[in-house]
Coordinates of C-alpha atoms in Angstrom, one line a residue:
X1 CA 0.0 0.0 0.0
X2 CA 2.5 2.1 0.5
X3 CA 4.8 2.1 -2.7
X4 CA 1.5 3.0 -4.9
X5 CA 0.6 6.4 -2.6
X6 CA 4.7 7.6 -3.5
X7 CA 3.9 6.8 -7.1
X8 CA 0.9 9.5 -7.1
X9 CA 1.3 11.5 -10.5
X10 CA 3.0 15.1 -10.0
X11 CA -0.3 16.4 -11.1
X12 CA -2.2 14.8 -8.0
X13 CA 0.4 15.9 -5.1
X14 CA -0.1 19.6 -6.5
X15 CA 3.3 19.7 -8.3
X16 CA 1.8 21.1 -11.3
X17 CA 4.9 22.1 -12.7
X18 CA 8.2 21.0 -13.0
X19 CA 7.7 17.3 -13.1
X20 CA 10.0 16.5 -16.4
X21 CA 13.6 16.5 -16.7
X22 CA 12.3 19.7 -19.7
X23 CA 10.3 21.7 -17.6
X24 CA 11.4 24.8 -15.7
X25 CA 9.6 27.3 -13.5
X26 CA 12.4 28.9 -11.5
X27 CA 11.7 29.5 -7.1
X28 CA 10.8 32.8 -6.3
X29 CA 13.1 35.3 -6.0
X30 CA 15.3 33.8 -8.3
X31 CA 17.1 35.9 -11.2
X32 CA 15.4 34.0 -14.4
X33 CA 18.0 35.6 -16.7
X34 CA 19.7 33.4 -18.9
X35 CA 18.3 30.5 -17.0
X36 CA 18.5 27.0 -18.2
X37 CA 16.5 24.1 -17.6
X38 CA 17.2 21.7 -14.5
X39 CA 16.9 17.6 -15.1
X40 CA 15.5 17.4 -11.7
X41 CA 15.9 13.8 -12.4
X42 CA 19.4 13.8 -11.6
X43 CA 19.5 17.0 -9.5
X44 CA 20.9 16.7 -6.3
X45 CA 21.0 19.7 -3.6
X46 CA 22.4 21.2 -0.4
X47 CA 20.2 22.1 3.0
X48 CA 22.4 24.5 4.8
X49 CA 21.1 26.7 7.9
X50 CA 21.3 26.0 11.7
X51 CA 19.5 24.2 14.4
X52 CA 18.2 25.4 17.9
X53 CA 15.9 25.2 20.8
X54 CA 12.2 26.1 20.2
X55 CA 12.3 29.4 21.6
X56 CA 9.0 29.0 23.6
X57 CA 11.1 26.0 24.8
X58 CA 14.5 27.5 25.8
X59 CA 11.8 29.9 27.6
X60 CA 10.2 27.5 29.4
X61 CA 13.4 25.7 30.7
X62 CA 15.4 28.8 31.9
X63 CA 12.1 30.0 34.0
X64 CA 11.9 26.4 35.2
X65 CA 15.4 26.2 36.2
X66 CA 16.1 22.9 33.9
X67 CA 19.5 22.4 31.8
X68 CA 19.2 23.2 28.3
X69 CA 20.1 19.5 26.2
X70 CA 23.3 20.4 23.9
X71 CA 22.9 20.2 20.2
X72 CA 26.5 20.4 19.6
X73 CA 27.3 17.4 17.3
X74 CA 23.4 16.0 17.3
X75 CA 23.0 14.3 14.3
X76 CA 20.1 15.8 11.6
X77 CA 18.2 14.0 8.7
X78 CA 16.9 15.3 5.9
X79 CA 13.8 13.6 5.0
X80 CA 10.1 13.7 2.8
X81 CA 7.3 14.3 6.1
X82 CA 5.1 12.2 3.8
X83 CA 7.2 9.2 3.3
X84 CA 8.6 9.1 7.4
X85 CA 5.0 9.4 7.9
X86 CA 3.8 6.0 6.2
X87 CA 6.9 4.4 7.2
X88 CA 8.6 4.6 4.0
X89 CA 12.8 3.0 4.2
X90 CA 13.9 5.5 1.6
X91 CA 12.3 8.4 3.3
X92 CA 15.4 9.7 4.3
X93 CA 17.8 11.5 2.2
X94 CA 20.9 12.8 3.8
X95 CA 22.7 13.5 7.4
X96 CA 24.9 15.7 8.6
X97 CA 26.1 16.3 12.4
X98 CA 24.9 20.1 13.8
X99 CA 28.2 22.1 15.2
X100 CA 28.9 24.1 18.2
X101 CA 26.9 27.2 17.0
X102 CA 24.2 25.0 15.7
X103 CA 25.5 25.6 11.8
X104 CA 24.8 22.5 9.7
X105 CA 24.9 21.4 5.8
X106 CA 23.3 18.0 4.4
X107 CA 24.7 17.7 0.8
X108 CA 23.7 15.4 -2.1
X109 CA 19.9 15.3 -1.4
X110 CA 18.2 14.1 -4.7
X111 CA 15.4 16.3 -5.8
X112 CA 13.4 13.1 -7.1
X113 CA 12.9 11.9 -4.0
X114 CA 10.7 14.8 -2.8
X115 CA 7.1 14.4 -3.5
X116 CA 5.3 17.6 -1.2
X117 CA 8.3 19.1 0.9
X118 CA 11.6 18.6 2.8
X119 CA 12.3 18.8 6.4
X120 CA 15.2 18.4 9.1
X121 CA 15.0 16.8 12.1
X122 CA 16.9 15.1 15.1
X123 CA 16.4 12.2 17.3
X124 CA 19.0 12.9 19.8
X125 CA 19.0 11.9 23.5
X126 CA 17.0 14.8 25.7
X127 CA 15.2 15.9 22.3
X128 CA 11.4 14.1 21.4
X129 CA 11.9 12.9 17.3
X130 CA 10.9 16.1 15.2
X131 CA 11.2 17.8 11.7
X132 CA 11.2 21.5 10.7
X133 CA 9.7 21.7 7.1
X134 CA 12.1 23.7 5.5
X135 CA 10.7 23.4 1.9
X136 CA 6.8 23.2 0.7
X137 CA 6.0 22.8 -2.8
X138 CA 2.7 24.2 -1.7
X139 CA 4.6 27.7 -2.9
X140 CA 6.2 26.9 -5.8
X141 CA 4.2 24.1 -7.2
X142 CA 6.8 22.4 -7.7
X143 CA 10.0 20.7 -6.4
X144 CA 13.5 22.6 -5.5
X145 CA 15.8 23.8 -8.3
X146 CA 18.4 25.2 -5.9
X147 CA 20.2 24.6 -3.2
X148 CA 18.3 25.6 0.5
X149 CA 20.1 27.8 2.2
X150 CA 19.2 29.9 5.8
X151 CA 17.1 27.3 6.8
X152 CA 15.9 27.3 10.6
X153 CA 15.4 23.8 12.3
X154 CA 13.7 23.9 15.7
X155 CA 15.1 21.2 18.2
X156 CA 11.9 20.3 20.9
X157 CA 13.4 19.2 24.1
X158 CA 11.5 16.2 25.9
X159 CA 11.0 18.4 28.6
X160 CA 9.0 21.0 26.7
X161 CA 7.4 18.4 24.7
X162 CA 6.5 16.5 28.6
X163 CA 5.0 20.2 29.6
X164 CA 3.1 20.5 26.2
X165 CA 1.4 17.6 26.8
X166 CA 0.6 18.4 30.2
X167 CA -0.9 21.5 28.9
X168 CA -3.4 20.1 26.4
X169 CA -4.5 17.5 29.0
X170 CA -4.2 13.3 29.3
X171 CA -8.1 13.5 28.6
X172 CA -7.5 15.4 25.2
X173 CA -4.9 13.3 24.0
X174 CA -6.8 9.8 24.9
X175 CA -9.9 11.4 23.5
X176 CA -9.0 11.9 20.1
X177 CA -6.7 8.7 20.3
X178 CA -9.5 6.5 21.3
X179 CA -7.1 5.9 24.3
X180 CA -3.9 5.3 22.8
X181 CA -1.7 7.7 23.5
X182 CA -1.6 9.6 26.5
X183 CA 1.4 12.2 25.1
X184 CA 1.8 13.9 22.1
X185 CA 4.9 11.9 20.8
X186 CA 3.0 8.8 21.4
X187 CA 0.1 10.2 19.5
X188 CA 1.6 12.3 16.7
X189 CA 1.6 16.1 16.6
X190 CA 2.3 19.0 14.3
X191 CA 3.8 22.1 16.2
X192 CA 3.0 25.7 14.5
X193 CA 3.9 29.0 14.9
X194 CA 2.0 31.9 12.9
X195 CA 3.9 34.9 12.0
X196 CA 3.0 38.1 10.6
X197 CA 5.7 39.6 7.6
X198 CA 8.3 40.9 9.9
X199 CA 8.4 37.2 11.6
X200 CA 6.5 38.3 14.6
X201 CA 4.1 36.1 16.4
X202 CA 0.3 36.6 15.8
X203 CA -2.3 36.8 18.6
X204 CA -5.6 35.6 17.9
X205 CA -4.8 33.6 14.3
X206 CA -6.8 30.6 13.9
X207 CA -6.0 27.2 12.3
X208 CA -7.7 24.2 10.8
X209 CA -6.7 20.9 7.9
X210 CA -8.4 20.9 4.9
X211 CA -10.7 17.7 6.0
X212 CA -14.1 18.1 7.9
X213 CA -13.0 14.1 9.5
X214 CA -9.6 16.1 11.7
X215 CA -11.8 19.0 13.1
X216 CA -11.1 19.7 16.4
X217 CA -7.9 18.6 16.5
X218 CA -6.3 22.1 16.6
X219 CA -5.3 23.5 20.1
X220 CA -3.6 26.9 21.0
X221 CA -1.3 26.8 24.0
X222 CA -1.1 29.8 26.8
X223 CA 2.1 31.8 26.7
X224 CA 3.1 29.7 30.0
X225 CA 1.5 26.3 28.9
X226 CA -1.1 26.2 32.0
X227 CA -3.5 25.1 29.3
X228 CA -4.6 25.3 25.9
X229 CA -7.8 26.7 24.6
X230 CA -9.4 26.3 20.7
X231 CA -10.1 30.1 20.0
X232 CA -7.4 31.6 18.7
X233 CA -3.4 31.8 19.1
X234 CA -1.9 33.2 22.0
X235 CA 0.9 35.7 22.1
X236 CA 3.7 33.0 21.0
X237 CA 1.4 32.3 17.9
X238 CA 1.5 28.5 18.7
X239 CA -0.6 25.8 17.9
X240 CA -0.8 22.1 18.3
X241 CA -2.5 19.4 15.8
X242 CA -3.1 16.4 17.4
X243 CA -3.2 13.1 15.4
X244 CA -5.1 10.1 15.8
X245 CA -1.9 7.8 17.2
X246 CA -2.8 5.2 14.9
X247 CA -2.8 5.4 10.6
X248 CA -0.2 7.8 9.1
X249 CA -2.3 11.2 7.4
X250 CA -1.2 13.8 5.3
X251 CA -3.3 17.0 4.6
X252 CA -2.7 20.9 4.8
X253 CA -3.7 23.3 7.4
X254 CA -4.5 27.0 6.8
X255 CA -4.4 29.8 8.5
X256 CA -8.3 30.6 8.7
X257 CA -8.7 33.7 10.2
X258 CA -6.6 36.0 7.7
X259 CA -5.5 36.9 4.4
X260 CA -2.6 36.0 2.5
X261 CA -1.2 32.6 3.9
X262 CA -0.8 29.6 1.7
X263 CA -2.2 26.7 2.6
X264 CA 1.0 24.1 4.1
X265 CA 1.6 20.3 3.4
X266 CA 1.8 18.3 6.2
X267 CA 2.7 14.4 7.4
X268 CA 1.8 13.2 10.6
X269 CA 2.4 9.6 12.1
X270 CA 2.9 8.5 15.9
X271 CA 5.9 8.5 17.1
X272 CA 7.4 11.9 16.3
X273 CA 6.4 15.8 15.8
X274 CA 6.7 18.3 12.6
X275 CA 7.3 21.6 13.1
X276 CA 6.6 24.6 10.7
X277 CA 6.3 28.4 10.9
X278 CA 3.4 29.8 8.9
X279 CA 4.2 33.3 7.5
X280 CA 1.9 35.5 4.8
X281 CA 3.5 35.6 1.2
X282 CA 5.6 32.9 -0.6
X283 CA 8.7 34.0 1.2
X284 CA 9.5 33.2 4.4
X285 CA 10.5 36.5 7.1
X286 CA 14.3 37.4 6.8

């Protein structure tokens, strides 16, 4: 079942363009220029940026006194959300080690392999398993021609992830697990932070996927995680999706409440947590 979902037509996934080794749409903000066509058969790229704490996270931590876990040398995967969600071997598609300032570059990443978006992530001891999407075709319509570059992974520390939990309540999470998981690592979560232009949080944004059948599943933590509520972001501008803990699903969440943000591809499966930051425009705040 699984191999026939990865062989989806282009067409079907939303990657309307750029499926053939002739076709070329260039990202935005890219000079077109004299540009030449890309085999994105045979393409291979570079994810280059750095790796840290959640803020909210490092937050939490220093005001509760815990150490922060060290990233220095934690070891990061590059990787398709919607193949590590259904369990796919060859979801995976490069590693590289983070350094002391959290700088980190995983080369040779073949552009084929990507069917909706890329992410980073680490499974490192004092850390719960998470991605960062750090490319959605959901902008572009199509798959990478370029190496990534800047890209901002968040690390979740277990102990955030243990008071995250707490916040949105054992109750919640066996409810909509018919009582299988009692965390959100054992259930499966998506982790989002709206953000207005300038990369500033937004109060009061509201969330929700594309399918009536995962209503309800959206939560927006307090800026201290005492709880969560489902009206509206707080001042952080998180929010938590909570999956089923049982099939894999992929979908997209919006941003319902205001103009101007795309709608974003995501993968969930138990087990593990993807992060994204949802900004206005097709270009992610400087």
């Amino acid at each position: 079942m699984m191999r026939p979902l990865l062989m989806i037509p282009c067409a079907l996934l939303g990657l309307t363009v750029g499926c053939g080794p002739g076709d070329f749409t260039p990202d935005p903000g890219i000079q077109t220029d004299d540009a030449e066509s890309v085999d994105l058969d045979n393409l291979r790229i570079g994810i280059s940026g750095t790796v840290d704490l959640l803020p909210e996270a490092r937050r939490l931590l220093e005001a509760r006194g815990l150490p922060l876990p060290s990233l220095d040398g934690a070891p990061l995967t590059a990787a398709e959300p919607l193949r590590l969600a259904v369990n796919d071997a060859n979801a995976t598609f490069g590693t590289a080690p983070a350094a002391a300032d959290g700088a980190f570059t995983v080369s040779d990443v073949a552009v084929r392999e990507m069917h909706l978006s890329l992410a980073v992530g680490l499974a490192s001891a004092g850390f719960v398993p998470a991605h960062t999407i750090v490319y959605d075709s959901a902008f572009t319509g199509a798959r990478p021609r370029t190496d990534i570059i800047g890209a901002r992974v968040w690390a979740l520390p277990e102990a955030f992830h243990d008071a995250l939990s707490v916040a949105v309540g054992e109750g919640t999470l066996r409810g909509h697990t018919d009582n299988r998981a009692a965390t959100l690592r054992d259930a499966g979560f998506v982790l989002g932070r709206v953000v207005d232009a300038s990369g500033q949080p937004v109060a009061g944004a509201t969330v929700a996927p594309d399918r009536e059948d995962l209503a309800g599943r959206v939560y927006y933590p307090t800026a201290d995680l005492d709880g969560v509520n489902q009206v509206g972001t707080g001042p952080e501008g998180l929010f938590v999706y909570i999956h089923s803990g049982a099939d894999a699903e992929a979908f997209r969440l919006s941003v319902t409440s205001l103009e101007g943000y795309v709608p974003r591809n995501v993968g969930v499966a138990p087990g593990w947590g993807l992060v994204l930051t949802v900004h206005p425009g097709l270009y992610p705040p400087l």
